[in-house]
mmCIF file of C-alpha atoms in Angstrom:
data_model
loop_
_atom_site.group_PDB
_atom_site.id
_atom_site.type_symbol
_atom_site.label_atom_id
_atom_site.label_comp_id
_atom_site.label_asym_id
_atom_site.label_seq_id
_atom_site.Cartn_x
_atom_site.Cartn_y
_atom_site.Cartn_z
ATOM 1 C CA UNK C 817 -6.336 -12.953 -4.422
ATOM 2 C CA UNK C 818 -9.930 -13.783 -5.312
ATOM 3 C CA UNK C 819 -12.343 -16.427 -4.890
ATOM 4 C CA UNK C 820 -15.937 -16.392 -3.458
ATOM 5 C CA UNK C 821 -16.890 -20.056 -2.826
ATOM 6 C CA UNK C 822 -15.889 -22.340 -6.070
ATOM 7 C CA UNK C 823 -17.560 -19.978 -8.757
ATOM 8 C CA UNK C 824 -15.555 -17.006 -8.006
ATOM 9 C CA UNK C 825 -12.267 -19.238 -7.488
ATOM 10 C CA UNK C 826 -12.911 -20.246 -11.206
ATOM 11 C CA UNK C 827 -13.111 -16.608 -12.689
ATOM 12 C CA UNK C 828 -9.523 -15.598 -10.476
ATOM 13 C CA UNK C 829 -7.713 -18.738 -11.679
ATOM 14 C CA UNK C 830 -8.530 -17.470 -15.492
ATOM 15 C CA UNK C 831 -6.915 -14.355 -14.547
ATOM 16 C CA UNK C 832 -4.378 -15.751 -12.928
ATOM 17 C CA UNK C 833 -3.062 -18.221 -15.299
ATOM 18 C CA UNK C 834 -3.255 -15.418 -17.783
ATOM 19 C CA UNK C 835 -0.797 -13.710 -16.008
ATOM 20 C CA UNK C 836 1.435 -16.589 -14.931
ATOM 21 C CA UNK C 837 1.650 -17.238 -18.873
ATOM 22 C CA UNK C 838 2.612 -14.100 -19.477
ATOM 23 C CA UNK C 839 -0.132 -12.944 -21.449
ATOM 24 C CA UNK C 840 -2.422 -9.893 -20.967
ATOM 25 C CA UNK C 841 -5.414 -10.394 -18.336
ATOM 26 C CA UNK C 842 -8.942 -10.994 -19.472
ATOM 27 C CA UNK C 843 -10.628 -8.092 -19.978
ATOM 28 C CA UNK C 844 -12.798 -8.804 -17.074
ATOM 29 C CA UNK C 845 -11.394 -7.333 -14.410
ATOM 30 C CA UNK C 846 -11.407 -9.766 -11.271
ATOM 31 C CA UNK C 847 -14.026 -7.996 -8.834
ATOM 32 C CA UNK C 848 -11.840 -9.511 -5.785
ATOM 33 C CA UNK C 849 -9.108 -7.238 -6.390
ATOM 34 C CA UNK C 850 -10.530 -4.355 -6.966
ATOM 35 C CA UNK C 851 -12.708 -4.639 -3.819
ATOM 36 C CA UNK C 852 -9.714 -5.204 -1.864
ATOM 37 C CA UNK C 853 -7.968 -2.234 -3.056
ATOM 38 C CA UNK C 854 -10.702 -0.121 -2.516
ATOM 39 C CA UNK C 855 -11.261 -1.328 0.937
ATOM 40 C CA UNK C 856 -7.661 -0.868 1.605
ATOM 41 C CA UNK C 857 -7.165 2.723 0.381
ATOM 42 C CA UNK C 858 -10.218 3.688 2.375
ATOM 43 C CA UNK C 859 -8.309 2.465 5.555
ATOM 44 C CA UNK C 860 -5.449 4.396 4.578
ATOM 45 C CA UNK C 861 -7.428 7.755 4.348
ATOM 46 C CA UNK C 862 -9.340 7.136 7.434
ATOM 47 C CA UNK C 863 -6.053 6.320 9.389
ATOM 48 C CA UNK C 864 -4.452 9.651 8.480
ATOM 49 C CA UNK C 865 -7.716 11.155 9.445
ATOM 50 C CA UNK C 866 -7.702 9.773 12.793
ATOM 51 C CA UNK C 867 -3.945 10.969 13.553
ATOM 52 C CA UNK C 868 -4.940 14.211 14.818
ATOM 53 C CA UNK C 869 -7.115 12.519 17.280
ATOM 54 C CA UNK C 870 -4.625 9.798 18.646
ATOM 55 C CA UNK C 871 -3.842 11.884 21.851
ATOM 56 C CA UNK C 872 -7.483 12.473 22.662
ATOM 57 C CA UNK C 873 -8.747 8.793 22.588
ATOM 58 C CA UNK C 874 -7.187 5.528 23.740
ATOM 59 C CA UNK C 875 -10.176 3.777 21.320
ATOM 60 C CA UNK C 876 -8.777 5.625 18.191
ATOM 61 C CA UNK C 877 -5.552 5.141 18.841
ATOM 62 C CA UNK C 878 -6.123 1.346 19.241
ATOM 63 C CA UNK C 879 -8.092 1.538 15.812
ATOM 64 C CA UNK C 880 -5.266 3.356 14.208
ATOM 65 C CA UNK C 881 -2.780 0.730 15.540
ATOM 66 C CA UNK C 882 -4.723 -2.025 14.402
ATOM 67 C CA UNK C 883 -5.277 -0.666 10.854
ATOM 68 C CA UNK C 884 -1.580 0.376 10.338
ATOM 69 C CA UNK C 885 -0.669 -3.392 11.173
ATOM 70 C CA UNK C 886 -2.291 -4.425 8.087
ATOM 71 C CA UNK C 887 -3.250 -2.031 5.552
ATOM 72 C CA UNK C 888 0.017 -1.606 3.829
ATOM 73 C CA UNK C 889 1.078 -4.819 4.143
ATOM 74 C CA UNK C 890 -1.876 -5.943 2.381
ATOM 75 C CA UNK C 891 -1.136 -3.365 -0.665
ATOM 76 C CA UNK C 892 2.490 -4.749 -0.755
ATOM 77 C CA UNK C 893 1.486 -8.321 -0.879
ATOM 78 C CA UNK C 894 -0.621 -7.691 -3.599
ATOM 79 C CA UNK C 895 2.103 -5.818 -5.565
ATOM 80 C CA UNK C 896 4.305 -8.613 -4.941
ATOM 81 C CA UNK C 897 1.976 -11.052 -6.272
ATOM 82 C CA UNK C 898 1.256 -9.134 -9.481
ATOM 83 C CA UNK C 899 4.607 -8.530 -10.142
ATOM 84 C CA UNK C 900 5.611 -12.431 -10.811
ATOM 85 C CA UNK C 901 6.145 -12.109 -14.383
ATOM 86 C CA UNK C 902 8.359 -9.015 -14.160
ATOM 87 C CA UNK C 903 11.748 -10.194 -16.339
ATOM 88 C CA UNK C 904 13.225 -6.523 -16.625
ATOM 89 C CA UNK C 905 12.497 -6.782 -20.569
ATOM 90 C CA UNK C 906 12.235 -2.982 -22.429
ATOM 91 C CA UNK C 907 8.623 -3.044 -22.175
ATOM 92 C CA UNK C 908 8.256 -3.896 -18.602
ATOM 93 C CA UNK C 909 11.001 -1.349 -17.428
ATOM 94 C CA UNK C 910 8.889 1.077 -19.744
ATOM 95 C CA UNK C 911 5.614 0.646 -17.472
ATOM 96 C CA UNK C 912 7.702 0.866 -14.860
ATOM 97 C CA UNK C 913 9.030 4.234 -15.512
ATOM 98 C CA UNK C 914 5.533 5.488 -16.790
ATOM 99 C CA UNK C 915 3.900 3.776 -14.061
ATOM 100 C CA UNK C 916 5.859 4.662 -10.926
ATOM 101 C CA UNK C 917 8.725 6.450 -11.527
ATOM 102 C CA UNK C 918 7.144 9.335 -13.313
ATOM 103 C CA UNK C 919 4.105 9.756 -10.790
ATOM 104 C CA UNK C 920 6.684 9.643 -8.098
ATOM 105 C CA UNK C 921 8.419 12.667 -9.605
ATOM 106 C CA UNK C 922 5.327 14.535 -10.363
ATOM 107 C CA UNK C 923 4.107 13.905 -6.853
ATOM 108 C CA UNK C 924 7.219 14.522 -4.771
ATOM 109 C CA UNK C 925 7.470 18.119 -6.176
ATOM 110 C CA UNK C 926 3.753 18.798 -5.709
ATOM 111 C CA UNK C 927 4.016 17.713 -2.142
ATOM 112 C CA UNK C 928 7.258 19.671 -1.376
ATOM 113 C CA UNK C 929 5.606 22.550 -2.718
ATOM 114 C CA UNK C 930 1.962 21.881 -1.127
ATOM 115 C CA UNK C 931 3.674 21.666 2.517
ATOM 116 C CA UNK C 932 5.942 24.447 1.922
ATOM 117 C CA UNK C 933 2.458 26.016 2.577
ATOM 118 C CA UNK C 934 0.505 23.561 4.880
ATOM 119 C CA UNK C 935 3.719 22.690 7.183
ATOM 120 C CA UNK C 936 4.736 26.534 6.923
ATOM 121 C CA UNK C 937 8.432 25.382 5.529
ATOM 122 C CA UNK C 938 8.617 27.545 2.760
ATOM 123 C CA UNK C 939 12.258 26.656 2.509
ATOM 124 C CA UNK C 940 12.146 23.208 2.143
ATOM 125 C CA UNK C 941 13.953 21.934 -0.596
ATOM 126 C CA UNK C 942 12.791 19.739 -3.402
ATOM 127 C CA UNK C 943 14.806 16.190 -3.099
ATOM 128 C CA UNK C 944 13.624 13.278 -5.196
ATOM 129 C CA UNK C 945 16.190 10.668 -2.900
ATOM 130 C CA UNK C 946 14.258 11.706 0.123
ATOM 131 C CA UNK C 947 10.197 10.662 -0.426
ATOM 132 C CA UNK C 948 7.683 13.197 0.864
ATOM 133 C CA UNK C 949 4.651 11.891 2.534
ATOM 134 C CA UNK C 950 2.922 9.515 0.471
ATOM 135 C CA UNK C 951 5.390 8.972 -2.263
ATOM 136 C CA UNK C 952 7.622 6.763 -0.198
ATOM 137 C CA UNK C 953 5.535 3.804 -1.253
ATOM 138 C CA UNK C 954 6.378 4.500 -5.271
ATOM 139 C CA UNK C 955 9.713 4.889 -4.501
ATOM 140 C CA UNK C 956 9.468 1.594 -2.686
ATOM 141 C CA UNK C 957 7.531 -0.157 -5.610
ATOM 142 C CA UNK C 958 10.092 1.019 -7.889
ATOM 143 C CA UNK C 959 13.009 -0.945 -5.884
ATOM 144 C CA UNK C 960 11.160 -3.664 -5.183
ATOM 145 C CA UNK C 961 10.190 -4.353 -8.769
ATOM 146 C CA UNK C 962 13.394 -3.992 -10.223
ATOM 147 C CA UNK C 963 14.614 -6.689 -7.687
ATOM 148 C CA UNK C 964 12.094 -9.161 -8.391
ATOM 149 C CA UNK C 965 13.839 -11.471 -10.620
ATOM 150 C CA UNK C 966 16.441 -11.625 -8.110
ATOM 151 C CA UNK C 967 13.873 -13.092 -5.606
ATOM 152 C CA UNK C 968 12.613 -14.984 -7.988
ATOM 153 C CA UNK C 969 15.749 -16.614 -8.972
ATOM 154 C CA UNK C 970 16.850 -17.661 -5.021
ATOM 155 C CA UNK C 971 15.476 -20.892 -4.095
ATOM 156 C CA UNK C 972 14.355 -19.825 -0.656
ATOM 157 C CA UNK C 973 13.523 -15.821 -0.984
ATOM 158 C CA UNK C 974 11.160 -15.388 1.790
ATOM 159 C CA UNK C 975 13.611 -16.162 4.721
ATOM 160 C CA UNK C 976 16.353 -13.895 3.040
ATOM 161 C CA UNK C 977 13.935 -11.198 3.202
ATOM 162 C CA UNK C 978 13.085 -11.524 6.671
ATOM 163 C CA UNK C 979 16.990 -11.611 7.492
ATOM 164 C CA UNK C 980 17.529 -8.246 5.349
ATOM 165 C CA UNK C 981 14.793 -6.749 7.007
ATOM 166 C CA UNK C 982 15.849 -7.837 10.377
ATOM 167 C CA UNK C 983 19.763 -6.431 9.827
ATOM 168 C CA UNK C 984 18.021 -3.122 8.613
ATOM 169 C CA UNK C 985 16.164 -2.609 11.877
ATOM 170 C CA UNK C 986 19.134 -2.965 13.794
ATOM 171 C CA UNK C 987 21.144 -0.221 11.628
ATOM 172 C CA UNK C 988 20.637 3.589 12.463
ATOM 173 C CA UNK C 989 23.109 4.612 9.721
ATOM 174 C CA UNK C 990 20.761 4.016 7.080
ATOM 175 C CA UNK C 991 19.897 7.275 5.488
ATOM 176 C CA UNK C 992 16.734 9.005 3.905
ATOM 177 C CA UNK C 993 17.663 8.312 0.577
ATOM 178 C CA UNK C 994 14.443 6.608 -1.231
ATOM 179 C CA UNK C 995 13.254 5.899 2.512
ATOM 180 C CA UNK C 996 15.844 3.041 2.370
ATOM 181 C CA UNK C 997 14.793 2.123 5.836
ATOM 182 C CA UNK C 998 10.921 1.554 5.031
ATOM 183 C CA UNK C 999 11.818 -0.361 1.707
ATOM 184 C CA UNK C 1000 14.345 -2.954 3.300
ATOM 185 C CA UNK C 1001 11.522 -3.377 6.133
ATOM 186 C CA UNK C 1002 8.460 -3.992 3.920
ATOM 187 C CA UNK C 1003 10.591 -5.839 1.924
ATOM 188 C CA UNK C 1004 9.597 -9.238 2.978
ATOM 189 C CA UNK C 1005 5.548 -8.551 2.433
ATOM 190 C CA UNK C 1006 6.321 -7.996 -1.385
ATOM 191 C CA UNK C 1007 8.563 -11.298 -1.649
ATOM 192 C CA UNK C 1008 5.889 -12.862 -0.016
ATOM 193 C CA UNK C 1009 3.644 -12.128 -2.493
ATOM 194 C CA UNK C 1010 5.774 -13.025 -5.320
ATOM 195 C CA UNK C 1011 5.792 -16.498 -3.850
ATOM 196 C CA UNK C 1012 2.115 -16.805 -3.476
ATOM 197 C CA UNK C 1013 -0.410 -18.798 -5.777
ATOM 198 C CA UNK C 1014 -4.121 -18.571 -6.581
ATOM 199 C CA UNK C 1015 -4.732 -21.708 -4.298
ATOM 200 C CA UNK C 1016 -3.512 -19.647 -1.359
ATOM 201 C CA UNK C 1017 -6.060 -17.027 -1.639
ATOM 202 C CA UNK C 1018 -8.569 -19.771 -2.214
ATOM 203 C CA UNK C 1019 -8.026 -21.024 1.326
ATOM 204 C CA UNK C 1020 -8.876 -17.456 2.652
ATOM 205 C CA UNK C 1021 -12.690 -17.867 1.043
ATOM 206 C CA UNK C 1022 -13.409 -21.094 3.392
ATOM 207 C CA UNK C 1023 -16.160 -20.190 5.900
ATOM 208 C CA UNK C 1024 -13.697 -21.895 8.395
ATOM 209 C CA UNK C 1025 -11.346 -19.249 7.627
ATOM 210 C CA UNK C 1026 -13.823 -16.279 7.719
ATOM 211 C CA UNK C 1027 -15.552 -17.310 10.740
ATOM 212 C CA UNK C 1028 -11.980 -17.699 12.463
ATOM 213 C CA UNK C 1029 -10.657 -14.439 11.118
ATOM 214 C CA UNK C 1030 -13.955 -12.532 13.657
ATOM 215 C CA UNK C 1031 -12.350 -13.684 16.831
ATOM 216 C CA UNK C 1032 -8.698 -13.310 15.692
ATOM 217 C CA UNK C 1033 -9.330 -9.512 14.770
ATOM 218 C CA UNK C 1034 -10.951 -9.096 18.213
ATOM 219 C CA UNK C 1035 -8.264 -10.279 20.073
ATOM 220 C CA UNK C 1036 -5.658 -8.336 18.035
ATOM 221 C CA UNK C 1037 -7.748 -4.890 18.606
ATOM 222 C CA UNK C 1038 -7.740 -5.982 22.058
ATOM 223 C CA UNK C 1039 -3.917 -6.237 21.782
ATOM 224 C CA UNK C 1040 -3.557 -2.831 20.250
ATOM 225 C CA UNK C 1041 -6.042 -1.379 22.825
ATOM 226 C CA UNK C 1042 -3.411 -2.720 25.571
ATOM 227 C CA UNK C 1043 -0.541 -1.220 23.561
ATOM 228 C CA UNK C 1044 -1.579 1.824 23.221
ATOM 229 C CA UNK C 1045 0.540 3.253 26.474
ATOM 230 C CA UNK C 1046 3.495 1.881 24.831
ATOM 231 C CA UNK C 1047 3.203 3.679 21.410
ATOM 232 C CA UNK C 1048 2.976 0.123 19.751
ATOM 233 C CA UNK C 1049 1.732 1.733 16.268
ATOM 234 C CA UNK C 1050 5.618 3.019 15.739
ATOM 235 C CA UNK C 1051 6.627 -0.412 14.797
ATOM 236 C CA UNK C 1052 4.671 -0.963 12.056
ATOM 237 C CA UNK C 1053 5.390 2.214 10.290
ATOM 238 C CA UNK C 1054 8.636 0.441 9.697
ATOM 239 C CA UNK C 1055 10.959 3.433 9.306
ATOM 240 C CA UNK C 1056 12.941 3.456 12.250
ATOM 241 C CA UNK C 1057 15.944 1.479 13.729
ATOM 242 C CA UNK C 1058 15.636 0.049 17.415
ATOM 243 C CA UNK C 1059 17.844 2.365 18.297
ATOM 244 C CA UNK C 1060 15.810 5.355 16.759
ATOM 245 C CA UNK C 1061 12.637 4.186 18.681
ATOM 246 C CA UNK C 1062 14.754 4.165 21.920
ATOM 247 C CA UNK C 1063 14.899 0.454 22.521
ATOM 248 C CA UNK C 1064 17.933 -2.028 22.514
ATOM 249 C CA UNK C 1065 18.910 -3.243 19.094
ATOM 250 C CA UNK C 1066 17.961 -6.876 19.953
ATOM 251 C CA UNK C 1067 14.604 -5.639 19.647
ATOM 252 C CA UNK C 1068 14.717 -4.848 16.119
ATOM 253 C CA UNK C 1069 15.379 -8.403 14.699
ATOM 254 C CA UNK C 1070 12.365 -9.815 17.004
ATOM 255 C CA UNK C 1071 9.952 -6.916 16.323
ATOM 256 C CA UNK C 1072 10.597 -7.498 12.593
ATOM 257 C CA UNK C 1073 9.205 -11.140 13.074
ATOM 258 C CA UNK C 1074 6.712 -10.413 15.612
ATOM 259 C CA UNK C 1075 5.197 -7.398 13.200
ATOM 260 C CA UNK C 1076 5.750 -9.539 10.130
ATOM 261 C CA UNK C 1077 3.589 -12.605 11.899
ATOM 262 C CA UNK C 1078 0.866 -10.219 13.213
ATOM 263 C CA UNK C 1079 0.481 -8.459 9.725
ATOM 264 C CA UNK C 1080 0.192 -11.780 8.140
ATOM 265 C CA UNK C 1081 -2.288 -13.024 10.114
ATOM 266 C CA UNK C 1082 -4.343 -9.852 9.989
ATOM 267 C CA UNK C 1083 -3.939 -9.442 6.181
ATOM 268 C CA UNK C 1084 -5.142 -12.946 5.773
ATOM 269 C CA UNK C 1085 -8.379 -11.799 8.008
ATOM 270 C CA UNK C 1086 -8.814 -8.526 5.854
ATOM 271 C CA UNK C 1087 -8.666 -10.743 2.472
ATOM 272 C CA UNK C 1088 -10.895 -13.707 3.971
ATOM 273 C CA UNK C 1089 -13.889 -11.209 4.230
ATOM 274 C CA UNK C 1090 -12.981 -8.969 1.165
ATOM 275 C CA UNK C 1091 -16.236 -10.035 -0.960
ATOM 276 C CA UNK C 1092 -15.647 -11.688 -4.390
ATOM 277 C CA UNK C 1093 -18.394 -10.642 -6.377
ATOM 278 C CA UNK C 1094 -19.313 -7.399 -7.833
ATOM 279 C CA UNK C 1095 -20.321 -4.564 -5.393
ATOM 280 C CA UNK C 1096 -21.396 -0.779 -5.789
ATOM 281 C CA UNK C 1097 -17.655 -0.189 -5.151
ATOM 282 C CA UNK C 1098 -15.980 -2.423 -7.162
ATOM 283 C CA UNK C 1099 -15.530 -0.287 -10.190
ATOM 284 C CA UNK C 1100 -13.622 2.311 -7.821
ATOM 285 C CA UNK C 1101 -10.660 -0.252 -7.433
ATOM 286 C CA UNK C 1102 -9.155 0.649 -10.590
ATOM 287 C CA UNK C 1103 -8.425 3.966 -9.435
ATOM 288 C CA UNK C 1104 -6.999 3.346 -5.919
ATOM 289 C CA UNK C 1105 -3.526 4.882 -7.185
ATOM 290 C CA UNK C 1106 -5.899 8.304 -7.244
ATOM 291 C CA UNK C 1107 -7.032 8.137 -4.283
ATOM 292 C CA UNK C 1108 -3.739 7.120 -2.660
ATOM 293 C CA UNK C 1109 -1.643 9.838 -4.102
ATOM 294 C CA UNK C 1110 -4.655 12.940 -4.145
ATOM 295 C CA UNK C 1111 -5.959 12.699 -0.795
ATOM 296 C CA UNK C 1112 -2.654 13.774 0.802
ATOM 297 C CA UNK C 1113 -3.451 17.080 -0.546
ATOM 298 C CA UNK C 1114 -6.852 17.091 1.534
ATOM 299 C CA UNK C 1115 -5.160 15.511 4.762
ATOM 300 C CA UNK C 1116 -2.412 17.961 4.657
ATOM 301 C CA UNK C 1117 -5.080 20.802 4.225
ATOM 302 C CA UNK C 1118 -6.442 19.873 7.767
ATOM 303 C CA UNK C 1119 -3.688 21.485 9.885
ATOM 304 C CA UNK C 1120 -3.771 25.471 8.232
ATOM 305 C CA UNK C 1121 -8.033 25.004 8.013
ATOM 306 C CA UNK C 1122 -8.264 24.215 11.578
ATOM 307 C CA UNK C 1123 -10.648 21.476 10.754
ATOM 308 C CA UNK C 1124 -9.437 19.915 13.940
ATOM 309 C CA UNK C 1125 -10.025 23.036 15.844
ATOM 310 C CA UNK C 1126 -13.706 22.803 17.093
ATOM 311 C CA UNK C 1127 -13.697 21.236 20.710
ATOM 312 C CA UNK C 1128 -16.419 18.658 19.633
ATOM 313 C CA UNK C 1129 -13.958 17.244 17.296
ATOM 314 C CA UNK C 1130 -11.918 15.517 19.757
ATOM 315 C CA UNK C 1131 -14.896 13.666 21.194
ATOM 316 C CA UNK C 1132 -16.646 10.334 19.694
ATOM 317 C CA UNK C 1133 -18.787 12.699 17.199
ATOM 318 C CA UNK C 1134 -15.612 14.049 15.943
ATOM 319 C CA UNK C 1135 -13.621 10.870 15.438
ATOM 320 C CA UNK C 1136 -16.893 9.554 13.265
ATOM 321 C CA UNK C 1137 -17.051 12.866 11.203
ATOM 322 C CA UNK C 1138 -13.345 12.363 10.474
ATOM 323 C CA UNK C 1139 -13.976 8.858 9.448
ATOM 324 C CA UNK C 1140 -16.655 9.396 7.256
ATOM 325 C CA UNK C 1141 -15.529 12.287 5.609
ATOM 326 C CA UNK C 1142 -12.172 10.758 4.752
ATOM 327 C CA UNK C 1143 -13.968 7.820 3.533
ATOM 328 C CA UNK C 1144 -15.882 9.734 1.270
ATOM 329 C CA UNK C 1145 -13.439 12.054 0.245
ATOM 330 C CA UNK C 1146 -11.057 9.263 -0.940
ATOM 331 C CA UNK C 1147 -14.267 7.083 -2.562
ATOM 332 C CA UNK C 1148 -14.708 10.538 -4.871
ATOM 333 C CA UNK C 1149 -11.018 10.798 -5.809
ATOM 334 C CA UNK C 1150 -11.137 7.453 -6.881
ATOM 335 C CA UNK C 1151 -14.191 7.979 -9.290
ATOM 336 C CA UNK C 1152 -13.596 7.538 -13.698
ATOM 337 C CA UNK C 1153 -13.782 11.799 -13.794
ATOM 338 C CA UNK C 1154 -11.150 12.232 -11.548
ATOM 339 C CA UNK C 1155 -9.045 9.826 -13.022
ATOM 340 C CA UNK C 1156 -9.706 11.426 -16.495
ATOM 341 C CA UNK C 1157 -8.277 14.789 -15.119
ATOM 342 C CA UNK C 1158 -5.200 13.059 -13.657
ATOM 343 C CA UNK C 1159 -4.612 10.334 -15.991
ATOM 344 C CA UNK C 1160 -1.826 12.433 -17.973
ATOM 345 C CA UNK C 1161 0.360 11.790 -14.943
ATOM 346 C CA UNK C 1162 -0.344 8.822 -13.365
ATOM 347 C CA UNK C 1163 -0.579 6.849 -16.328
ATOM 348 C CA UNK C 1164 0.953 8.521 -19.108
ATOM 349 C CA UNK C 1165 1.743 6.989 -22.348
ATOM 350 C CA UNK C 1166 4.821 9.083 -23.746
ATOM 351 C CA UNK C 1167 5.501 7.296 -26.594
ATOM 352 C CA UNK C 1168 8.098 10.189 -27.673
ATOM 353 C CA UNK C 1169 10.611 9.233 -24.903
ATOM 354 C CA UNK C 1170 11.132 5.892 -25.887
ATOM 355 C CA UNK C 1171 12.527 3.670 -28.801
ATOM 356 C CA UNK C 1172 10.302 2.262 -31.339
ATOM 357 C CA UNK C 1173 11.262 -1.399 -30.329
ATOM 358 C CA UNK C 1174 10.340 -0.638 -26.629
ATOM 359 C CA UNK C 1175 7.305 0.625 -27.235
ATOM 360 C CA UNK C 1176 5.433 -2.663 -27.369
ATOM 361 C CA UNK C 1177 2.789 -2.732 -24.709
ATOM 362 C CA UNK C 1178 3.807 -4.821 -21.338
ATOM 363 C CA UNK C 1179 2.416 -8.480 -21.322
ATOM 364 C CA UNK C 1180 2.698 -9.373 -17.652
ATOM 365 C CA UNK C 1181 -0.708 -9.106 -15.909
ATOM 366 C CA UNK C 1182 -0.125 -6.029 -13.623
ATOM 367 C CA UNK C 1183 1.446 -4.078 -16.300
ATOM 368 C CA UNK C 1184 3.091 -2.702 -13.541
ATOM 369 C CA UNK C 1185 3.238 -2.546 -9.886
ATOM 370 C CA UNK C 1186 1.473 0.369 -9.439
ATOM 371 C CA UNK C 1187 -1.579 -0.985 -10.836
ATOM 372 C CA UNK C 1188 -2.132 -2.808 -7.455
ATOM 373 C CA UNK C 1189 -3.520 0.728 -6.510
ATOM 374 C CA UNK C 1190 -4.559 2.183 -10.044
ATOM 375 C CA UNK C 1191 -5.644 -0.937 -12.063
ATOM 376 C CA UNK C 1192 -4.883 -1.567 -15.217
ATOM 377 C CA UNK C 1193 -5.733 0.608 -18.043
#
């Protein structure tokens, strides 16, 4: 997804071509994708920091709605884009297990134990089938990536994925196993990523598109402000059926299409303004999986630590403080020292667990779908 004018596009095409041919990516990482991942993970952390302040400010809630409309869709589209070479070979399955399944198990257990304290729920069970808090994304990545060969085989995968998401929004009987409701409703974004080519992202770097993104984003923010009394942001969570949101069933398919279109436009606006050159935060893009999974422990500590207790935290200064602190914390969690400490659980090699004939390194450019957050090792 990287280009900055013509010069940036050429470098991105070289990397993308290697991916499409099934070869290893170039040693030089693509700055555009690292920039996009870092900026998106900052928005994820800031969104979590705003949650306790939603009831105090219509402006904060509008910004929250605006950000939630595109930050996870952007990650998921990139996940799909870098999953195009997944063919379920032993090497790729191994990378899927070590880079997605193992971190999921580790952090599902860790978050369960931690939230027994933070949520005052000492009897909370450890369940690997019911993703807790941030771990839903790893469960979803595992499912989406395993189904990649199927979507690559279909003639019209995106319409099929949209139909699946629309049908999911009609059903209240989908249980909590692997957070399947959210997996199915977010599925079209992943499948869209599978369908994209480098040239599509080149179009986003045109100045005409970048300029048009400004008024479009402004209009979206105005709509978000208007929607606050209606709790419009709940549709962007994609974790409930229409009935569970207290509306007629036919709302589900309609809102599935509406939110998909809205999110798609805002993802394009976001990606259009992501810098393609190297910046001070480019290197941090390789550690966004760490920032994503670790910042949740900080966010979950806010309640027991009474960080939002002071009255001034519920005014403009408090919202600004929460924003800055969240951005700084997640930035620190993406740095190399943190990555070195937690690599053993985030990106374990686990040579001992696999047969020798399965030990060849994966040849697809992404190495596994989680690299959208963490970058290749």
